[in-house]
Short mmCIF file of C-alpha atoms in Angstrom, two decimals:
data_model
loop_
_atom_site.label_atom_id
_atom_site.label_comp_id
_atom_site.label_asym_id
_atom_site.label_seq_id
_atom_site.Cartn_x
_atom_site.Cartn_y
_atom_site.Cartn_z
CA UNK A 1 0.00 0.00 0.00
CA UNK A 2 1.41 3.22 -0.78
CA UNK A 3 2.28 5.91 1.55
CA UNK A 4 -0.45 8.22 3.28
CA UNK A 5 1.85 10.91 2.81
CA UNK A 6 1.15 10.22 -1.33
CA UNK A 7 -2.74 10.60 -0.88
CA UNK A 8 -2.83 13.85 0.99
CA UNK A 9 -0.57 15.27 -1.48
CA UNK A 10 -2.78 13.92 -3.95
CA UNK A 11 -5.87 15.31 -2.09
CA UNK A 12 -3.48 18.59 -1.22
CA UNK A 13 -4.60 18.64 2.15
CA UNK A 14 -3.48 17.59 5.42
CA UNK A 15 -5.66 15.83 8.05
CA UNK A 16 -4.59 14.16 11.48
CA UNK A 17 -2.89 10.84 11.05
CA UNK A 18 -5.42 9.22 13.32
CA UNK A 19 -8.35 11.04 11.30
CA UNK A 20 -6.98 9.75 8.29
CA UNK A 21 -6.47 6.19 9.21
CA UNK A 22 -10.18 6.11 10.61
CA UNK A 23 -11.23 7.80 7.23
CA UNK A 24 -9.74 4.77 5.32
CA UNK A 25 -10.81 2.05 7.66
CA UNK A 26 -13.92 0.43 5.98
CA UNK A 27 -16.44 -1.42 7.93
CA UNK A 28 -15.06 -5.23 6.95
CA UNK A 29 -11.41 -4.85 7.94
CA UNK A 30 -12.58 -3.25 11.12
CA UNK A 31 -15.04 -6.12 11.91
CA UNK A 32 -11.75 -8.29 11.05
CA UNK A 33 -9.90 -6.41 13.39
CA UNK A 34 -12.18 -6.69 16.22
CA UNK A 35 -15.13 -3.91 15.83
CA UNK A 36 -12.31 -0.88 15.87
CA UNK A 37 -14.42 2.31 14.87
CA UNK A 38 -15.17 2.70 11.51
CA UNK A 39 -15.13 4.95 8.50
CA UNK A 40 -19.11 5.73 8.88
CA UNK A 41 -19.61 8.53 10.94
CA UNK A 42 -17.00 10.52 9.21
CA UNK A 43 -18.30 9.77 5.52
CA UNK A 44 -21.76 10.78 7.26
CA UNK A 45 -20.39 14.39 8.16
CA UNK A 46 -18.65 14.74 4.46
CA UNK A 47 -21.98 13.91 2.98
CA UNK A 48 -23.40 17.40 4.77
CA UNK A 49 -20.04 19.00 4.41
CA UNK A 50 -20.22 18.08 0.27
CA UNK A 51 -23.98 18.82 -0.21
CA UNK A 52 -23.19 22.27 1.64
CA UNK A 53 -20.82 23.33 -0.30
CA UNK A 54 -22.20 21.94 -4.00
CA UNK A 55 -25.20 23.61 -3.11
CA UNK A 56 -23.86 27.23 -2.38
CA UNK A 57 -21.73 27.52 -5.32
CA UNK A 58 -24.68 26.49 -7.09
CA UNK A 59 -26.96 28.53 -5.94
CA UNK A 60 -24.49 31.73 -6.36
CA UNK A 61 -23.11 30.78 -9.53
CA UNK A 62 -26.91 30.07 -11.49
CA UNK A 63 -28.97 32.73 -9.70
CA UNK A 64 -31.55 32.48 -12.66
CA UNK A 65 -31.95 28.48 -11.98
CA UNK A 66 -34.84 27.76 -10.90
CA UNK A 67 -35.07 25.21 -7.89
CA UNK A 68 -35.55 21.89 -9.67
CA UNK A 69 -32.93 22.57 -11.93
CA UNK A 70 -30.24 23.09 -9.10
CA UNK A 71 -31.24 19.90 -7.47
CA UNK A 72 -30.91 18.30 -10.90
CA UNK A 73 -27.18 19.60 -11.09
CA UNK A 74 -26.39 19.00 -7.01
CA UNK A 75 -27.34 15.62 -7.71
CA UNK A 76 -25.45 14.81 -10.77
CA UNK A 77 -22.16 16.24 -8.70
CA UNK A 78 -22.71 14.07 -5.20
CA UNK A 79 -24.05 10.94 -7.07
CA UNK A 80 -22.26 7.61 -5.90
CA UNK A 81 -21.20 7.37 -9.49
CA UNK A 82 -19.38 10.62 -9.41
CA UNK A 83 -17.61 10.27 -6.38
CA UNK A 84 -16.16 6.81 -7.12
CA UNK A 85 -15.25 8.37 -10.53
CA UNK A 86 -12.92 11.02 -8.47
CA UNK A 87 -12.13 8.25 -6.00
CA UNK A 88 -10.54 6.12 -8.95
CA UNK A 89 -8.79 9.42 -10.42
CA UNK A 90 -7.01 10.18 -7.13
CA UNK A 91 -6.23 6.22 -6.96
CA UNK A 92 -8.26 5.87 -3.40
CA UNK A 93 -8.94 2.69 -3.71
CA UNK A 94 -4.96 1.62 -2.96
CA UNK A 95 -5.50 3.50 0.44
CA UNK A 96 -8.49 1.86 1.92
CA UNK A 97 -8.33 -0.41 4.43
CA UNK A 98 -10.57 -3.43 3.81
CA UNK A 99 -11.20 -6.57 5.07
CA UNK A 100 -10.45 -10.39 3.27
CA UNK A 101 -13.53 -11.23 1.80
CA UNK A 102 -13.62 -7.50 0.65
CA UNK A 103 -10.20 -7.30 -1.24
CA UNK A 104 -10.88 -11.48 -2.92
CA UNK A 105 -14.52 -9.39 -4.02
CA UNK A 106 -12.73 -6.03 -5.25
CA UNK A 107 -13.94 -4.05 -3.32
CA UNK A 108 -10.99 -1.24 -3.63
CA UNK A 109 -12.32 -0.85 -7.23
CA UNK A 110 -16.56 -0.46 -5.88
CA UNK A 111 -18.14 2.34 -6.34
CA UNK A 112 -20.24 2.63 -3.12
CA UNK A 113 -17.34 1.90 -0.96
CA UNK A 114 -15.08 4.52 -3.62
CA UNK A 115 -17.91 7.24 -2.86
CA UNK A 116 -18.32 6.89 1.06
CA UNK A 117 -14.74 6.63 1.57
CA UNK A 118 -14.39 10.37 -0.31
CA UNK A 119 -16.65 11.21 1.64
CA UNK A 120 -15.14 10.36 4.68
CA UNK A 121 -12.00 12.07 3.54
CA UNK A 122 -14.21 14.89 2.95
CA UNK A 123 -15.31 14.72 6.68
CA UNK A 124 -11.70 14.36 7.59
CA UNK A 125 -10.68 17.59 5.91
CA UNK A 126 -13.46 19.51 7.93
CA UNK A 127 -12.43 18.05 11.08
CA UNK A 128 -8.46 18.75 10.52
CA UNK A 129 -9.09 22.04 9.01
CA UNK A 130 -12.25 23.56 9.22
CA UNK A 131 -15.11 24.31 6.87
CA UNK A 132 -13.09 26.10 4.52
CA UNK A 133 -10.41 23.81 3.67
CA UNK A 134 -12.88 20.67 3.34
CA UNK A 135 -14.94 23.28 0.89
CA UNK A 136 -11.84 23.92 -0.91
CA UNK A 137 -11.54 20.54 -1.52
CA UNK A 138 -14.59 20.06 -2.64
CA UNK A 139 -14.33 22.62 -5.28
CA UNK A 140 -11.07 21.06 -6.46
CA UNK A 141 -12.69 17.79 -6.70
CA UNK A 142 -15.81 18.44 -8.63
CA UNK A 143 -15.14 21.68 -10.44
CA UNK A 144 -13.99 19.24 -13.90
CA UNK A 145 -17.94 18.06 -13.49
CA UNK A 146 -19.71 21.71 -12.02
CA UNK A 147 -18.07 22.85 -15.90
CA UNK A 148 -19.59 20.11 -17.65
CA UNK A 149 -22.83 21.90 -18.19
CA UNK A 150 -24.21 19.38 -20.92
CA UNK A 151 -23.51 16.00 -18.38
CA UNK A 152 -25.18 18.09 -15.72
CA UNK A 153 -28.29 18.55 -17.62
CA UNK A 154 -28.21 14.78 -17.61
CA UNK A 155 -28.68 14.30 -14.63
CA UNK A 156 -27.05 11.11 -13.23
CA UNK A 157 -29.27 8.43 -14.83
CA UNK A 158 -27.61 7.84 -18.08
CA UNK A 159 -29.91 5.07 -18.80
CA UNK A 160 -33.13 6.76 -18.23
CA UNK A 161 -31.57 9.90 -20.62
CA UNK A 162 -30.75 7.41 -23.49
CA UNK A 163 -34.40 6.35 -23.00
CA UNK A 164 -36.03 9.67 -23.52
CA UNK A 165 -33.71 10.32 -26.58
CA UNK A 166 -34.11 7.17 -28.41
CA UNK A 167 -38.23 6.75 -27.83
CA UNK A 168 -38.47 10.85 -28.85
CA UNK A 169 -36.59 9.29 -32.28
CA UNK A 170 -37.93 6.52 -32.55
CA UNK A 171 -34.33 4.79 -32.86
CA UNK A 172 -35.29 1.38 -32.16
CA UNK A 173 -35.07 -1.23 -29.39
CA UNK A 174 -32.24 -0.33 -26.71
CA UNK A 175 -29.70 -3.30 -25.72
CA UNK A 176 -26.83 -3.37 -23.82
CA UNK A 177 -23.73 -6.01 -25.22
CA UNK A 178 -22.52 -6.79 -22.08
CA UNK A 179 -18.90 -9.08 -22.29
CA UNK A 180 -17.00 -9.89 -18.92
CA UNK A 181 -13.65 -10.81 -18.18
CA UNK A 182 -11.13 -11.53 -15.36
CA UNK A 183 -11.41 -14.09 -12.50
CA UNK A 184 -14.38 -14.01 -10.81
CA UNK A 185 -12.81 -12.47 -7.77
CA UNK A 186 -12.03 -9.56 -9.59
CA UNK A 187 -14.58 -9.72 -12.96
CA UNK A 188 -14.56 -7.05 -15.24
CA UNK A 189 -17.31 -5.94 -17.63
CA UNK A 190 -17.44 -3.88 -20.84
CA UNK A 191 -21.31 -3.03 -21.92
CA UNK A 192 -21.85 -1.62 -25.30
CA UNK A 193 -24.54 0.53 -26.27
CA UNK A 194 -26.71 -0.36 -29.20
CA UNK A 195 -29.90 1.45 -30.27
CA UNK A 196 -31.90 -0.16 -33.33
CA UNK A 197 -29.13 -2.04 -34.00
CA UNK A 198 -26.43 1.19 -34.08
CA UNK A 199 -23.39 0.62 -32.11
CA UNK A 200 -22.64 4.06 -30.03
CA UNK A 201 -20.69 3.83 -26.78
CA UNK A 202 -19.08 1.78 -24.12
CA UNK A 203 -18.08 1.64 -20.74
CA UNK A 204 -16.67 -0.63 -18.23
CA UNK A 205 -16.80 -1.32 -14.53
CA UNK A 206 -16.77 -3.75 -11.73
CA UNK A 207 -20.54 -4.59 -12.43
CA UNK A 208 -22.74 -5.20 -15.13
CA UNK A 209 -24.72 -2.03 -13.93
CA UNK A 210 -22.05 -0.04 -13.75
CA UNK A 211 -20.72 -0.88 -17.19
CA UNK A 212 -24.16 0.04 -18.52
CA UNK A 213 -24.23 3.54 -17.01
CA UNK A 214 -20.62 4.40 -18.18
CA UNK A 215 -21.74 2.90 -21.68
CA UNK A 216 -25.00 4.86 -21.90
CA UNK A 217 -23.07 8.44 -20.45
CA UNK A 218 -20.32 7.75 -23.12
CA UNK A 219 -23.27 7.57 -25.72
CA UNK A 220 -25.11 10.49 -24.44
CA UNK A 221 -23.54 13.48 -26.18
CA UNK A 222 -23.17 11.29 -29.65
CA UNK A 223 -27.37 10.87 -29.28
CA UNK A 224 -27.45 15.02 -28.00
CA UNK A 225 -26.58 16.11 -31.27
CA UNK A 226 -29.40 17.33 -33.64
CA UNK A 227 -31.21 14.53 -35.42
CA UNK A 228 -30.67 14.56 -39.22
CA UNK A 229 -33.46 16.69 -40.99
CA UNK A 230 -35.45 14.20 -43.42
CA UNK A 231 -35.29 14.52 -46.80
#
């Protein structure tokens, strides 16, 4: 396992050695290790800490969104699926402390336990250093998705999205090509999206579901652009 000293200059914070081990101690290895305290409470305080802070810049930033339309956007940002996508970008999952049956299942590479752990760290970060430092880091960590206007308009059900778009064009039937690979400790799957028999894009992940969402968000600006006028 790489050095803690590597993750909080990848985060570019610093937080309390005993925070931080508590902020990377999942649930199974501290069952394994006789019910020490676990990651839960913090990620529970980074959850309010994250919504907080996605939620003021929003609300400063779009003064002329209406209501629904911020939620739509806070949502997209603090979605599990987001969060484990910054998790894996920062490399997280090398850090967190998990128990057997946990690391033979993957579970460094799952998003739930990718999104509550950087949430935890968020928690962490507010506890070390006070509200603004954890909402600095919370800016740094979202801002690449707060800029990507057209993915927040999406909302963060891909799926549903590429349902709306294909019915509204009548495209066809909607299947995902789902193939997997790896042991089946550690199973891998790549989905393809095809609409009406068109191949558009693919994702993987650690799940079948997964694969489909990244497959049907890879897909979704392709579909966005103007349908072809008929002739």
């Amino acid at each position: 396992m790489p050095s803690t000293e590597e993750l909080l200059k990848r985060l570019g914070v610093t937080i309390d050695p005993e925070t931080l081990r508590l902020a990377l101690t999942h649930r199974s290895y501290a069952y394994e290790q006789g019910g020490i305290p676990t990651n839960e409470r913090l990620e529970f305080l980074g959850d309010s800490v994250l919504g907080f802070s996605v939620t003021d810049h929003l609300y400063r930033q779009y003064p002329n969104l209406p209501e629904g339309d911020l939620a739509k956007r806070r949502s997209a940002v603090v979605s599990t699926r987001a969060l484990a996508g910054i998790a894996r970008g920062l490399g997280i999952g090398d850090f967190i402390l998990l128990g057997q049956g946990e690391k033979l299942t993957n579970g460094a590479n799952k998003s739930s336990i990718l999104a509550d752990t950087m949430e935890a760290l968020i928690g962490a970060t507010y506890l070390t250093n006070g509200i603004e430092a954890a909402r600095a880091l919370v800016m740094r960590l979202v801002d690449p998705l707060l800029n990507d206007v057209e993915a927040l308009g999406a909302g963060t059900d891909w799926k549903t999205a590429i349902q709306e778009i294909a019915a509204a064009r009548k495209l066809g039937a909607i299947e995902y090509l789902i193939r997997g690979s790896g042991p089946d400790h550690a199973r891998t799957f790549e989905a393809t999206l095809s609409i009406g028999g068109t191949l558009y894009g693919s994702g993987t992940g650690p799940s079948k579901k997964e694969a489909e969402q990244e497959a049907a968000a890879s897909s979704w600006k392709q579909l966005r652009l103007p349908a072809p006028e008929a002739l």
